[in-house]
Amino acid sequence: KQWYQRRVHGDNSQSREQTLTLNQLISCCGSEQLWHLQQKLPDFLYRDFVSLLPPELTEKILSYLPPASLLSCCRVSRLWRDRVSCMQQLWLMQAKRVGCNTSLLERQEAILGNPDWKVSCVEALKLRNLLDCDVLGTRRA
């Protein structure tokens, strides 16, 4: 245990020394330990920025995506779907990108409450896809 403490937590441990130590440790492991390491490693490597970053920063990053990619983000996980779906300013911008008449919906907002810009964006994407298919002659009967 002291060897481990000196190697990993020592004040003067260099990254190279830690890597060498890790390589030696892995080479000593049996199949059961390697399997355990394989199961645990994704937990250490995977970082979900949607859950780790402030919502405002996540929204800024996602604003660079095209609408179709943003919809794909909603299919990553329930957490992503819930977080991305509630970013109304992001969806308003996306709705404008795909050609929604947002001024009409914004006027209705005062009467009916907040419009769901994600729904408007999805409807506009579907319509645009249908129109593109008609123009290209690839619409299926």
mmCIF file with all atom_site columns, C-alpha atoms in Angstrom:
data_model
loop_
_atom_site.group_PDB
_atom_site.id
_atom_site.type_symbol
_atom_site.label_atom_id
_atom_site.label_alt_id
_atom_site.label_comp_id
_atom_site.label_asym_id
_atom_site.label_entity_id
_atom_site.label_seq_id
_atom_site.pdbx_PDB_ins_code
_atom_site.Cartn_x
_atom_site.Cartn_y
_atom_site.Cartn_z
_atom_site.occupancy
_atom_site.B_iso_or_equiv
_atom_site.pdbx_formal_charge
_atom_site.auth_seq_id
_atom_site.auth_comp_id
_atom_site.auth_asym_id
_atom_site.auth_atom_id
_atom_site.pdbx_PDB_model_num
ATOM 1   C CA . LYS A 1 1   ? 0.000   0.000   0.000   1.00 0.00 ? 1   LYS A CA 1
ATOM 2   C CA . GLN A 1 2   ? 2.838   2.418   0.754   1.00 0.00 ? 2   GLN A CA 1
ATOM 3   C CA . TRP A 1 3   ? 4.299   1.737   -2.689  1.00 0.00 ? 3   TRP A CA 1
ATOM 4   C CA . TYR A 1 4   ? 0.949   2.618   -4.252  1.00 0.00 ? 4   TYR A CA 1
ATOM 5   C CA . GLN A 1 5   ? 0.640   5.804   -2.182  1.00 0.00 ? 5   GLN A CA 1
ATOM 6   C CA . ARG A 1 6   ? 4.140   6.945   -3.187  1.00 0.00 ? 6   ARG A CA 1
ATOM 7   C CA . ARG A 1 7   ? 3.592   6.124   -6.851  1.00 0.00 ? 7   ARG A CA 1
ATOM 8   C CA . VAL A 1 8   ? 0.130   7.540   -7.387  1.00 0.00 ? 8   VAL A CA 1
ATOM 9   C CA . HIS A 1 9   ? -0.351  10.201  -4.751  1.00 0.00 ? 9   HIS A CA 1
ATOM 10  C CA . GLY A 1 10  ? 3.233   11.313  -4.218  1.00 0.00 ? 10  GLY A CA 1
ATOM 11  C CA . ASP A 1 11  ? 3.934   15.004  -4.504  1.00 0.00 ? 11  ASP A CA 1
ATOM 12  C CA . ASN A 1 12  ? 6.631   14.538  -7.140  1.00 0.00 ? 12  ASN A CA 1
ATOM 13  C CA . SER A 1 13  ? 4.813   11.965  -9.281  1.00 0.00 ? 13  SER A CA 1
ATOM 14  C CA . GLN A 1 14  ? 5.077   12.807  -12.933 1.00 0.00 ? 14  GLN A CA 1
ATOM 15  C CA . SER A 1 15  ? 2.481   11.829  -15.501 1.00 0.00 ? 15  SER A CA 1
ATOM 16  C CA . ARG A 1 16  ? 5.016   9.550   -17.189 1.00 0.00 ? 16  ARG A CA 1
ATOM 17  C CA . GLU A 1 17  ? 5.749   7.730   -13.927 1.00 0.00 ? 17  GLU A CA 1
ATOM 18  C CA . GLN A 1 18  ? 2.034   7.266   -13.278 1.00 0.00 ? 18  GLN A CA 1
ATOM 19  C CA . THR A 1 19  ? 1.565   5.832   -16.768 1.00 0.00 ? 19  THR A CA 1
ATOM 20  C CA . LEU A 1 20  ? 4.452   3.395   -16.258 1.00 0.00 ? 20  LEU A CA 1
ATOM 21  C CA . THR A 1 21  ? 3.036   2.352   -12.905 1.00 0.00 ? 21  THR A CA 1
ATOM 22  C CA . LEU A 1 22  ? -0.381  1.809   -14.423 1.00 0.00 ? 22  LEU A CA 1
ATOM 23  C CA . ASN A 1 23  ? 1.104   -0.270  -17.254 1.00 0.00 ? 23  ASN A CA 1
ATOM 24  C CA . GLN A 1 24  ? 2.959   -2.447  -14.715 1.00 0.00 ? 24  GLN A CA 1
ATOM 25  C CA . LEU A 1 25  ? -0.176  -2.861  -12.655 1.00 0.00 ? 25  LEU A CA 1
ATOM 26  C CA . ILE A 1 26  ? -2.264  -3.846  -15.686 1.00 0.00 ? 26  ILE A CA 1
ATOM 27  C CA . SER A 1 27  ? 0.344   -6.368  -16.811 1.00 0.00 ? 27  SER A CA 1
ATOM 28  C CA . CYS A 1 28  ? 0.042   -8.088  -13.409 1.00 0.00 ? 28  CYS A CA 1
ATOM 29  C CA . CYS A 1 29  ? -3.749  -8.387  -13.599 1.00 0.00 ? 29  CYS A CA 1
ATOM 30  C CA . GLY A 1 30  ? -5.600  -11.572 -14.352 1.00 0.00 ? 30  GLY A CA 1
ATOM 31  C CA . SER A 1 31  ? -8.625  -11.916 -16.583 1.00 0.00 ? 31  SER A CA 1
ATOM 32  C CA . GLU A 1 32  ? -11.074 -11.237 -13.745 1.00 0.00 ? 32  GLU A CA 1
ATOM 33  C CA . GLN A 1 33  ? -9.372  -7.955  -12.825 1.00 0.00 ? 33  GLN A CA 1
ATOM 34  C CA . LEU A 1 34  ? -9.081  -6.898  -16.478 1.00 0.00 ? 34  LEU A CA 1
ATOM 35  C CA . TRP A 1 35  ? -12.783 -7.608  -16.976 1.00 0.00 ? 35  TRP A CA 1
ATOM 36  C CA . HIS A 1 36  ? -13.563 -5.496  -13.892 1.00 0.00 ? 36  HIS A CA 1
ATOM 37  C CA . LEU A 1 37  ? -11.373 -2.685  -15.253 1.00 0.00 ? 37  LEU A CA 1
ATOM 38  C CA . GLN A 1 38  ? -13.145 -2.886  -18.607 1.00 0.00 ? 38  GLN A CA 1
ATOM 39  C CA . GLN A 1 39  ? -16.522 -2.534  -16.863 1.00 0.00 ? 39  GLN A CA 1
ATOM 40  C CA . LYS A 1 40  ? -15.443 0.435   -14.722 1.00 0.00 ? 40  LYS A CA 1
ATOM 41  C CA . LEU A 1 41  ? -13.379 2.376   -17.261 1.00 0.00 ? 41  LEU A CA 1
ATOM 42  C CA . PRO A 1 42  ? -16.309 3.944   -19.173 1.00 0.00 ? 42  PRO A CA 1
ATOM 43  C CA . ASP A 1 43  ? -17.546 5.507   -15.918 1.00 0.00 ? 43  ASP A CA 1
ATOM 44  C CA . PHE A 1 44  ? -14.220 7.293   -15.566 1.00 0.00 ? 44  PHE A CA 1
ATOM 45  C CA . LEU A 1 45  ? -13.894 8.310   -19.217 1.00 0.00 ? 45  LEU A CA 1
ATOM 46  C CA . TYR A 1 46  ? -17.431 9.353   -20.132 1.00 0.00 ? 46  TYR A CA 1
ATOM 47  C CA . ARG A 1 47  ? -18.387 12.906  -19.253 1.00 0.00 ? 47  ARG A CA 1
ATOM 48  C CA . ASP A 1 48  ? -21.864 14.082  -20.141 1.00 0.00 ? 48  ASP A CA 1
ATOM 49  C CA . PHE A 1 49  ? -21.522 17.800  -20.822 1.00 0.00 ? 49  PHE A CA 1
ATOM 50  C CA . VAL A 1 50  ? -25.292 18.306  -20.828 1.00 0.00 ? 50  VAL A CA 1
ATOM 51  C CA . SER A 1 51  ? -25.469 17.280  -17.185 1.00 0.00 ? 51  SER A CA 1
ATOM 52  C CA . LEU A 1 52  ? -22.166 18.879  -16.145 1.00 0.00 ? 52  LEU A CA 1
ATOM 53  C CA . LEU A 1 53  ? -22.322 22.328  -17.757 1.00 0.00 ? 53  LEU A CA 1
ATOM 54  C CA . PRO A 1 54  ? -24.644 25.158  -16.798 1.00 0.00 ? 54  PRO A CA 1
ATOM 55  C CA . PRO A 1 55  ? -27.779 25.143  -18.991 1.00 0.00 ? 55  PRO A CA 1
ATOM 56  C CA . GLU A 1 56  ? -26.865 28.511  -20.537 1.00 0.00 ? 56  GLU A CA 1
ATOM 57  C CA . LEU A 1 57  ? -23.513 27.192  -21.742 1.00 0.00 ? 57  LEU A CA 1
ATOM 58  C CA . THR A 1 58  ? -25.052 23.963  -23.025 1.00 0.00 ? 58  THR A CA 1
ATOM 59  C CA . GLU A 1 59  ? -27.625 26.017  -24.933 1.00 0.00 ? 59  GLU A CA 1
ATOM 60  C CA . LYS A 1 60  ? -24.879 28.164  -26.470 1.00 0.00 ? 60  LYS A CA 1
ATOM 61  C CA . ILE A 1 61  ? -22.945 25.086  -27.618 1.00 0.00 ? 61  ILE A CA 1
ATOM 62  C CA . LEU A 1 62  ? -26.051 23.416  -29.044 1.00 0.00 ? 62  LEU A CA 1
ATOM 63  C CA . SER A 1 63  ? -27.029 26.604  -30.887 1.00 0.00 ? 63  SER A CA 1
ATOM 64  C CA . TYR A 1 64  ? -24.314 25.856  -33.447 1.00 0.00 ? 64  TYR A CA 1
ATOM 65  C CA . LEU A 1 65  ? -26.035 22.645  -34.513 1.00 0.00 ? 65  LEU A CA 1
ATOM 66  C CA . PRO A 1 66  ? -28.443 22.488  -37.439 1.00 0.00 ? 66  PRO A CA 1
ATOM 67  C CA . PRO A 1 67  ? -32.068 21.674  -36.498 1.00 0.00 ? 67  PRO A CA 1
ATOM 68  C CA . ALA A 1 68  ? -31.919 18.021  -37.586 1.00 0.00 ? 68  ALA A CA 1
ATOM 69  C CA . SER A 1 69  ? -28.824 17.401  -35.444 1.00 0.00 ? 69  SER A CA 1
ATOM 70  C CA . LEU A 1 70  ? -30.476 19.102  -32.502 1.00 0.00 ? 70  LEU A CA 1
ATOM 71  C CA . LEU A 1 71  ? -33.412 16.708  -32.841 1.00 0.00 ? 71  LEU A CA 1
ATOM 72  C CA . SER A 1 72  ? -30.925 13.828  -32.847 1.00 0.00 ? 72  SER A CA 1
ATOM 73  C CA . CYS A 1 73  ? -29.581 15.156  -29.539 1.00 0.00 ? 73  CYS A CA 1
ATOM 74  C CA . CYS A 1 74  ? -33.051 14.663  -28.087 1.00 0.00 ? 74  CYS A CA 1
ATOM 75  C CA . ARG A 1 75  ? -32.719 10.944  -28.818 1.00 0.00 ? 75  ARG A CA 1
ATOM 76  C CA . VAL A 1 76  ? -29.429 10.470  -26.930 1.00 0.00 ? 76  VAL A CA 1
ATOM 77  C CA . SER A 1 77  ? -31.037 9.908   -23.541 1.00 0.00 ? 77  SER A CA 1
ATOM 78  C CA . ARG A 1 78  ? -33.986 10.983  -21.417 1.00 0.00 ? 78  ARG A CA 1
ATOM 79  C CA . LEU A 1 79  ? -31.790 13.532  -19.660 1.00 0.00 ? 79  LEU A CA 1
ATOM 80  C CA . TRP A 1 80  ? -30.736 15.092  -22.962 1.00 0.00 ? 80  TRP A CA 1
ATOM 81  C CA . ARG A 1 81  ? -34.303 15.030  -24.280 1.00 0.00 ? 81  ARG A CA 1
ATOM 82  C CA . ASP A 1 82  ? -35.652 16.777  -21.186 1.00 0.00 ? 82  ASP A CA 1
ATOM 83  C CA . ARG A 1 83  ? -32.885 19.364  -21.007 1.00 0.00 ? 83  ARG A CA 1
ATOM 84  C CA . VAL A 1 84  ? -32.741 20.157  -24.732 1.00 0.00 ? 84  VAL A CA 1
ATOM 85  C CA . SER A 1 85  ? -36.525 20.196  -25.149 1.00 0.00 ? 85  SER A CA 1
ATOM 86  C CA . CYS A 1 86  ? -36.995 22.903  -22.531 1.00 0.00 ? 86  CYS A CA 1
ATOM 87  C CA . MET A 1 87  ? -34.510 25.328  -24.158 1.00 0.00 ? 87  MET A CA 1
ATOM 88  C CA . GLN A 1 88  ? -37.191 27.513  -25.759 1.00 0.00 ? 88  GLN A CA 1
ATOM 89  C CA . GLN A 1 89  ? -34.856 30.266  -26.974 1.00 0.00 ? 89  GLN A CA 1
ATOM 90  C CA . LEU A 1 90  ? -32.760 27.659  -28.766 1.00 0.00 ? 90  LEU A CA 1
ATOM 91  C CA . TRP A 1 91  ? -35.841 26.176  -30.434 1.00 0.00 ? 91  TRP A CA 1
ATOM 92  C CA . LEU A 1 92  ? -37.115 29.644  -31.373 1.00 0.00 ? 92  LEU A CA 1
ATOM 93  C CA . MET A 1 93  ? -33.824 30.284  -33.179 1.00 0.00 ? 93  MET A CA 1
ATOM 94  C CA . GLN A 1 94  ? -34.052 26.875  -34.865 1.00 0.00 ? 94  GLN A CA 1
ATOM 95  C CA . ALA A 1 95  ? -37.661 27.522  -35.905 1.00 0.00 ? 95  ALA A CA 1
ATOM 96  C CA . LYS A 1 96  ? -36.519 30.747  -37.576 1.00 0.00 ? 96  LYS A CA 1
ATOM 97  C CA . ARG A 1 97  ? -33.726 28.840  -39.337 1.00 0.00 ? 97  ARG A CA 1
ATOM 98  C CA . VAL A 1 98  ? -36.158 26.375  -40.892 1.00 0.00 ? 98  VAL A CA 1
ATOM 99  C CA . GLY A 1 99  ? -38.556 29.068  -42.010 1.00 0.00 ? 99  GLY A CA 1
ATOM 100 C CA . CYS A 1 100 ? -41.309 29.123  -39.386 1.00 0.00 ? 100 CYS A CA 1
ATOM 101 C CA . ASN A 1 101 ? -43.449 32.223  -39.268 1.00 0.00 ? 101 ASN A CA 1
ATOM 102 C CA . THR A 1 102 ? -42.369 32.987  -35.730 1.00 0.00 ? 102 THR A CA 1
ATOM 103 C CA . SER A 1 103 ? -43.877 36.469  -35.664 1.00 0.00 ? 103 SER A CA 1
ATOM 104 C CA . LEU A 1 104 ? -47.385 35.003  -35.986 1.00 0.00 ? 104 LEU A CA 1
ATOM 105 C CA . LEU A 1 105 ? -46.711 32.530  -33.197 1.00 0.00 ? 105 LEU A CA 1
ATOM 106 C CA . GLU A 1 106 ? -45.131 35.223  -31.036 1.00 0.00 ? 106 GLU A CA 1
ATOM 107 C CA . ARG A 1 107 ? -48.324 37.292  -31.358 1.00 0.00 ? 107 ARG A CA 1
ATOM 108 C CA . GLN A 1 108 ? -50.387 34.279  -30.333 1.00 0.00 ? 108 GLN A CA 1
ATOM 109 C CA . GLU A 1 109 ? -48.080 33.844  -27.353 1.00 0.00 ? 109 GLU A CA 1
ATOM 110 C CA . ALA A 1 110 ? -49.734 36.763  -25.563 1.00 0.00 ? 110 ALA A CA 1
ATOM 111 C CA . ILE A 1 111 ? -53.137 35.097  -25.979 1.00 0.00 ? 111 ILE A CA 1
ATOM 112 C CA . LEU A 1 112 ? -52.396 31.371  -25.654 1.00 0.00 ? 112 LEU A CA 1
ATOM 113 C CA . GLY A 1 113 ? -49.248 31.343  -23.547 1.00 0.00 ? 113 GLY A CA 1
ATOM 114 C CA . ASN A 1 114 ? -45.786 30.215  -24.577 1.00 0.00 ? 114 ASN A CA 1
ATOM 115 C CA . PRO A 1 115 ? -45.698 28.328  -27.874 1.00 0.00 ? 115 PRO A CA 1
ATOM 116 C CA . ASP A 1 116 ? -43.644 25.141  -27.993 1.00 0.00 ? 116 ASP A CA 1
ATOM 117 C CA . TRP A 1 117 ? -40.924 26.155  -30.429 1.00 0.00 ? 117 TRP A CA 1
ATOM 118 C CA . LYS A 1 118 ? -39.605 22.619  -30.652 1.00 0.00 ? 118 LYS A CA 1
ATOM 119 C CA . VAL A 1 119 ? -42.957 21.410  -32.004 1.00 0.00 ? 119 VAL A CA 1
ATOM 120 C CA . SER A 1 120 ? -43.026 24.294  -34.500 1.00 0.00 ? 120 SER A CA 1
ATOM 121 C CA . CYS A 1 121 ? -39.499 23.467  -35.588 1.00 0.00 ? 121 CYS A CA 1
ATOM 122 C CA . VAL A 1 122 ? -40.300 19.767  -36.060 1.00 0.00 ? 122 VAL A CA 1
ATOM 123 C CA . GLU A 1 123 ? -43.425 20.577  -38.079 1.00 0.00 ? 123 GLU A CA 1
ATOM 124 C CA . ALA A 1 124 ? -41.457 22.965  -40.294 1.00 0.00 ? 124 ALA A CA 1
ATOM 125 C CA . LEU A 1 125 ? -38.731 20.354  -40.831 1.00 0.00 ? 125 LEU A CA 1
ATOM 126 C CA . LYS A 1 126 ? -41.333 17.754  -41.827 1.00 0.00 ? 126 LYS A CA 1
ATOM 127 C CA . LEU A 1 127 ? -42.944 20.180  -44.244 1.00 0.00 ? 127 LEU A CA 1
ATOM 128 C CA . ARG A 1 128 ? -39.594 21.170  -45.707 1.00 0.00 ? 128 ARG A CA 1
ATOM 129 C CA . ASN A 1 129 ? -38.656 17.514  -46.120 1.00 0.00 ? 129 ASN A CA 1
ATOM 130 C CA . LEU A 1 130 ? -41.937 16.820  -47.941 1.00 0.00 ? 130 LEU A CA 1
ATOM 131 C CA . LEU A 1 131 ? -41.397 19.820  -50.201 1.00 0.00 ? 131 LEU A CA 1
ATOM 132 C CA . ASP A 1 132 ? -37.825 18.745  -50.935 1.00 0.00 ? 132 ASP A CA 1
ATOM 133 C CA . CYS A 1 133 ? -39.060 15.260  -51.810 1.00 0.00 ? 133 CYS A CA 1
ATOM 134 C CA . ASP A 1 134 ? -41.704 16.689  -54.164 1.00 0.00 ? 134 ASP A CA 1
ATOM 135 C CA . VAL A 1 135 ? -39.171 18.905  -55.916 1.00 0.00 ? 135 VAL A CA 1
ATOM 136 C CA . LEU A 1 136 ? -36.697 16.066  -56.327 1.00 0.00 ? 136 LEU A CA 1
ATOM 137 C CA . GLY A 1 137 ? -39.431 13.619  -57.356 1.00 0.00 ? 137 GLY A CA 1
ATOM 138 C CA . THR A 1 138 ? -38.476 11.186  -54.619 1.00 0.00 ? 138 THR A CA 1
ATOM 139 C CA . ARG A 1 139 ? -41.685 11.295  -52.608 1.00 0.00 ? 139 ARG A CA 1
ATOM 140 C CA . ARG A 1 140 ? -43.014 7.844   -51.963 1.00 0.00 ? 140 ARG A CA 1
ATOM 141 C CA . ALA A 1 141 ? -46.629 6.998   -52.748 1.00 0.00 ? 141 ALA A CA 1
#
